[in-house]
Amino acid sequence: MNKIDLNGRCAVVTGGAQGFGRAIVERFAASGAKVAIWDHDQALAEKTAKEIGSAVTALKVDVTDPSAVETSRDATLKAFGKIDILVNNAGIAGVNKTVWETDLEEWRKVLRINLDGPFICCKAIVPAMLKQNYGRIVNIASIAGKEGNPNAAHYSASKAGLIALTKSLGKELAQQNIMVNAVTPAAAKTAIFDQLTQQHIDFMLSKIPKGRFVLVEEVAAMVAWLSSEDCAFSTGAVFDISGGRATY
Ligand SMILES: NC(=O)c1ccc[n+]([C@@H]2O[C@H](COP(=O)([O-])OP(=O)(O)OC[C@H]3O[C@@H](n4cnc5c(N)ncnc54)[C@H](O)[C@@H]3O)[C@@H](O)[C@H]2O)c1
């Protein structure tokens, strides 16, 4: 593991109880940061925080609820004194259906968590970053947001929206020392697979030239660099980690 210096940094990782989020929390803690896991699965978030160590705390937060996010922001600021890093990672896959089979509420649920959630968290935390003129925001999008996966239009649209949110916010903050970037991973074997059909999982694997799923630690390594001071000129950008699938 390369050493990334996050000593003295304070981070929020949404959906940090498991999967990519947990790997990111582990990598941040190993790099010297204090981390607050914001996850709506309180029991799992607390278990994860305890397993990783005393630098990590857990808060029950539904990222779609603005007042819960503001309360958690205030609690995190009180506990840490500042928030340097925000990783918008909480997300769901939704059901695998064609557009015409998808209920409006199924569509809206995915958009609410995957796109409204990051907007609500950015809106709550950016003012604190502006005050200290320092921040690193990393949005966990997906290769689906660039390509549009069949039978996952809500998911693909939510991640395409998150990429555009990243680009807009990155430009708004470009004059400050606040970088906003997105990563677009290929599929990884996490609990999110429980929401998908085997046919869809096989489809995603078949699209990866490397012939395997990305490891959560590989995504965490990229996120750690994007969350560090070394990332000082890249902003509003999209970082590929798709095993060769992405063509742009
Ligand atoms: N695993 C993949 O194949 C893959 C690929 C590309 C991108 N992603 C993205 O990476 C992110 C993490 O995915 P994962 O595979 O680790 O998923 P996961 O299901 O393992 O973990 C997601 C976490 O988010 C939390 N969460 C869900 N809704 C929430 C809400 N409303 N408020 C707060 N917390 C909430 C869950 O409790 C869970 O702990 C997601 O945004 C996902 O879309 C995943």
Coordinates of C-alpha atoms and ligand atoms in Angstrom, one line a residue:
M1 CA 0.0 0.0 0.0
N2 CA 1.4 3.4 -0.9
K3 CA 1.5 6.0 1.9
I4 CA -1.1 8.7 1.4
D5 CA -0.8 11.4 4.0
L6 CA -4.2 12.3 5.6
N7 CA -2.8 13.1 9.0
G8 CA -5.0 15.6 10.9
R9 CA -7.7 15.4 8.2
C10 CA -11.4 14.8 9.1
A11 CA -13.6 12.9 6.8
V12 CA -17.2 11.9 6.2
V13 CA -17.9 8.8 4.2
T14 CA -21.6 8.2 3.4
G15 CA -22.6 4.5 3.2
G16 CA -19.3 3.7 4.9
A17 CA -20.7 0.7 6.8
Q18 CA -19.8 -1.8 4.1
G19 CA -18.5 -2.3 0.5
F20 CA -16.6 0.5 -1.1
G21 CA -17.4 2.8 1.8
R22 CA -15.9 0.5 4.4
A23 CA -12.7 0.0 2.3
I24 CA -12.4 3.8 1.9
V25 CA -12.9 4.3 5.7
E26 CA -10.2 1.7 6.4
R27 CA -7.8 3.4 4.0
F28 CA -8.5 6.8 5.4
A29 CA -7.9 5.6 9.0
A30 CA -4.7 3.9 8.0
S31 CA -3.6 7.2 6.4
G32 CA -4.1 9.1 9.6
A33 CA -7.6 10.6 9.2
K34 CA -10.5 10.7 11.6
V35 CA -13.6 9.4 9.9
A36 CA -17.3 9.7 10.5
I37 CA -19.4 6.9 8.8
W38 CA -22.8 8.3 7.8
D39 CA -25.0 5.3 7.0
H40 CA -28.7 4.5 7.5
D41 CA -27.8 1.0 8.7
Q42 CA -26.9 2.1 12.3
A43 CA -26.0 -1.4 13.7
L44 CA -23.7 -2.2 10.8
A45 CA -22.1 1.3 10.8
E46 CA -21.3 1.0 14.6
K47 CA -19.9 -2.5 14.1
T48 CA -17.7 -1.4 11.3
A49 CA -16.5 1.7 13.2
K50 CA -15.6 -0.5 16.2
E51 CA -13.8 -3.0 14.1
I52 CA -11.7 -0.4 12.3
G53 CA -10.7 1.5 15.5
S54 CA -10.9 4.6 17.6
A55 CA -10.4 7.1 14.7
V56 CA -13.8 6.0 13.3
T57 CA -17.2 7.0 14.6
A58 CA -20.7 6.1 13.2
L59 CA -23.8 8.1 12.8
K60 CA -27.2 7.0 11.6
V61 CA -28.0 9.2 8.6
D62 CA -30.4 8.8 5.7
V63 CA -28.7 11.0 3.0
T64 CA -32.0 11.8 1.4
D65 CA -33.2 13.6 4.6
P66 CA -31.8 17.2 4.6
S67 CA -32.5 17.8 8.3
A68 CA -30.8 14.5 9.3
V69 CA -27.8 15.5 7.2
E70 CA -27.6 18.9 8.8
T71 CA -27.9 17.4 12.3
S72 CA -25.1 15.0 11.5
R73 CA -23.0 17.7 9.9
D74 CA -23.3 19.7 13.1
A75 CA -22.5 16.7 15.3
T76 CA -19.5 15.8 13.1
L77 CA -18.2 19.4 13.2
K78 CA -18.6 19.4 17.0
A79 CA -16.8 16.1 17.4
F80 CA -13.9 16.8 14.9
G81 CA -13.8 20.6 14.7
K82 CA -13.9 20.5 10.9
I83 CA -14.7 18.4 7.8
D84 CA -11.9 18.3 5.2
I85 CA -13.2 15.4 3.1
L86 CA -16.6 14.3 2.0
V87 CA -17.1 11.0 0.1
N88 CA -20.5 10.7 -1.4
N89 CA -20.6 6.9 -1.6
A90 CA -24.1 5.8 -0.3
G91 CA -26.1 4.4 -3.1
I92 CA -28.4 1.6 -4.3
A93 CA -28.7 -0.4 -7.5
G94 CA -32.5 -0.6 -7.7
V95 CA -34.3 -3.3 -9.6
N96 CA -33.2 -4.6 -13.0
K97 CA -36.0 -3.8 -15.4
T98 CA -36.4 -2.1 -18.7
V99 CA -37.5 1.5 -18.7
W100 CA -41.1 0.6 -19.6
E101 CA -41.3 -1.9 -16.8
T102 CA -39.9 0.4 -14.2
D103 CA -42.4 2.0 -11.8
L104 CA -42.1 5.7 -11.3
E105 CA -41.5 5.2 -7.6
E106 CA -38.6 2.7 -8.3
W107 CA -37.1 5.3 -10.6
R108 CA -37.5 8.1 -8.0
K109 CA -36.0 6.0 -5.2
V110 CA -32.8 5.4 -7.0
L111 CA -32.5 9.1 -8.1
R112 CA -33.3 10.2 -4.5
I113 CA -30.5 8.2 -2.9
N114 CA -27.9 8.3 -5.6
L115 CA -28.3 11.9 -6.8
D116 CA -30.4 13.9 -4.3
G117 CA -28.2 12.4 -1.5
P118 CA -24.9 13.7 -2.8
F119 CA -26.5 17.1 -3.6
I120 CA -27.9 17.3 0.0
C121 CA -24.6 16.4 1.6
C122 CA -22.6 18.8 -0.6
K123 CA -25.1 21.6 0.1
A124 CA -24.7 21.0 3.9
I125 CA -20.9 20.6 4.0
V126 CA -19.5 22.9 1.3
P127 CA -20.2 26.1 3.4
A128 CA -17.9 24.7 6.2
M129 CA -15.2 23.9 3.6
L130 CA -15.5 27.4 2.2
K131 CA -14.9 28.9 5.6
Q132 CA -11.7 27.0 6.0
N133 CA -10.7 27.3 2.3
Y134 CA -10.0 23.6 2.2
G135 CA -11.9 20.6 1.0
R136 CA -11.8 17.4 -1.0
I137 CA -15.1 15.9 -2.3
V138 CA -15.2 12.6 -4.0
N139 CA -18.4 11.3 -5.6
I140 CA -18.7 7.6 -6.2
A141 CA -20.4 7.4 -9.6
S142 CA -20.2 4.4 -12.0
I143 CA -19.2 3.4 -15.5
A144 CA -22.9 2.9 -15.9
G145 CA -23.2 6.7 -15.7
K146 CA -21.0 7.1 -18.8
E147 CA -22.3 4.2 -20.9
G148 CA -25.9 3.6 -19.7
N149 CA -26.5 -0.1 -18.8
P150 CA -29.6 -1.8 -20.2
N151 CA -32.1 -2.8 -17.5
A152 CA -30.6 -0.2 -15.1
A153 CA -31.8 3.2 -16.6
H154 CA -32.5 4.7 -13.2
Y155 CA -29.1 3.7 -11.9
S156 CA -27.3 4.9 -15.0
A157 CA -29.2 8.2 -15.1
S158 CA -28.5 8.8 -11.4
K159 CA -24.7 8.3 -11.9
A160 CA -24.7 10.4 -15.1
G161 CA -26.4 13.1 -13.0
L162 CA -23.7 12.7 -10.3
I163 CA -21.0 13.1 -12.9
A164 CA -22.6 16.4 -14.0
L165 CA -23.1 17.6 -10.4
T166 CA -19.3 16.9 -9.9
K167 CA -18.4 19.0 -13.0
S168 CA -20.7 21.9 -12.0
L169 CA -19.6 22.0 -8.4
G170 CA -16.0 21.6 -9.3
K171 CA -16.2 24.7 -11.5
E172 CA -18.1 26.7 -8.8
L173 CA -15.3 25.9 -6.3
A174 CA -12.3 26.1 -8.7
Q175 CA -11.0 29.4 -7.2
Q176 CA -11.0 27.8 -3.7
N177 CA -8.8 25.0 -2.4
I178 CA -11.7 22.7 -2.7
M179 CA -11.5 19.9 -5.3
V180 CA -14.5 18.0 -6.4
N181 CA -14.0 14.8 -8.4
A182 CA -15.9 11.6 -9.3
V183 CA -14.7 8.1 -9.8
T184 CA -16.5 5.7 -12.2
P185 CA -15.8 2.1 -11.1
A186 CA -16.8 -1.0 -12.9
A187 CA -18.7 -3.6 -10.9
A188 CA -17.3 -4.9 -7.6
K189 CA -18.6 -7.9 -5.6
T190 CA -20.3 -6.2 -2.7
A191 CA -23.7 -6.4 -1.0
I192 CA -25.1 -4.3 -3.8
F193 CA -25.0 -7.5 -5.9
D194 CA -27.9 -8.8 -3.8
Q195 CA -30.1 -6.3 -5.5
L196 CA -29.1 -7.4 -9.0
T197 CA -30.1 -10.4 -11.3
Q198 CA -27.4 -12.9 -12.1
Q199 CA -28.0 -12.1 -15.7
H200 CA -27.1 -8.4 -15.0
I201 CA -24.0 -9.4 -13.0
D202 CA -22.8 -11.6 -15.8
F203 CA -23.4 -8.8 -18.3
M204 CA -21.3 -6.3 -16.2
L205 CA -18.4 -8.8 -16.0
S206 CA -18.6 -9.5 -19.7
K207 CA -18.0 -5.8 -20.4
I208 CA -14.7 -5.6 -18.4
P209 CA -11.7 -6.2 -20.6
K210 CA -9.6 -7.1 -17.5
G211 CA -12.0 -10.1 -17.1
R212 CA -12.6 -9.6 -13.3
F213 CA -14.5 -7.3 -10.9
V214 CA -12.7 -4.3 -9.4
L215 CA -11.6 -4.8 -5.8
V216 CA -12.9 -2.5 -3.1
E217 CA -9.3 -1.7 -2.0
E218 CA -8.5 -0.6 -5.6
V219 CA -11.3 1.9 -5.5
A220 CA -10.3 3.1 -2.0
A221 CA -6.7 3.7 -3.2
M222 CA -7.9 6.0 -5.9
V223 CA -10.3 7.8 -3.5
A224 CA -7.5 8.2 -1.0
W225 CA -5.3 10.1 -3.5
L226 CA -8.3 12.3 -4.6
S227 CA -8.9 13.1 -1.0
S228 CA -5.4 14.2 -0.2
E229 CA -3.6 17.5 -0.5
D230 CA -1.6 16.1 -3.5
C231 CA -4.8 16.3 -5.6
A232 CA -4.6 20.1 -6.0
F233 CA -5.2 20.8 -9.7
S234 CA -7.6 18.1 -10.8
T235 CA -11.2 19.2 -10.2
G236 CA -14.6 18.7 -11.8
A237 CA -13.0 15.6 -13.2
V238 CA -14.0 12.0 -13.7
F239 CA -11.5 9.3 -12.8
D240 CA -11.9 5.9 -14.6
I241 CA -11.5 2.6 -12.7
S242 CA -13.3 0.3 -15.0
G243 CA -10.6 -2.3 -16.0
G244 CA -10.4 -1.0 -19.5
R245 CA -14.1 -0.7 -20.2
A246 CA -14.3 3.1 -20.5
T247 CA -13.4 4.6 -23.8
Y248 CA -13.5 8.2 -22.6
Ligands
LIG1 N1 -20.4 -2.5 -6.3 C1 -20.5 -2.1 -7.5 O1 -20.5 -2.9 -8.4 C2 -20.4 -0.6 -7.8 C3 -19.9 -0.2 -9.0 C4 -19.8 1.2 -9.3 C5 -20.3 2.1 -8.4 N2 -20.8 1.6 -7.2 C6 -21.3 2.6 -6.3 O2 -20.5 2.6 -5.1 C7 -21.3 3.0 -4.0 C8 -21.1 1.9 -2.9 O3 -21.6 0.7 -3.4 P1 -21.3 -0.7 -2.7 O4 -21.2 -1.7 -3.8 O5 -20.3 -0.5 -1.7 O6 -22.8 -0.9 -2.0 P2 -23.2 -1.6 -0.6 O7 -24.6 -2.0 -0.8 O8 -22.2 -2.6 -0.2 O9 -23.1 -0.4 0.4 C9 -23.9 0.7 0.3 C10 -24.0 1.4 1.7 O10 -24.8 2.6 1.6 C11 -25.8 2.6 2.6 N3 -26.9 3.4 2.2 C12 -27.8 3.1 1.2 N4 -28.8 4.0 1.2 C13 -28.5 4.9 2.1 C14 -29.1 6.2 2.5 N5 -30.2 6.6 2.0 N6 -28.5 6.9 3.5 C15 -27.3 6.5 4.1 N7 -26.7 5.3 3.7 C16 -27.3 4.5 2.8 C17 -26.1 1.1 2.9 O11 -26.6 1.0 4.2 C18 -24.7 0.5 2.7 O12 -24.0 0.4 3.9 C19 -22.7 3.2 -4.5 O13 -22.9 4.6 -4.8 C20 -22.7 2.4 -5.8 O14 -23.6 2.9 -6.7 C21 -20.8 0.3 -6.9

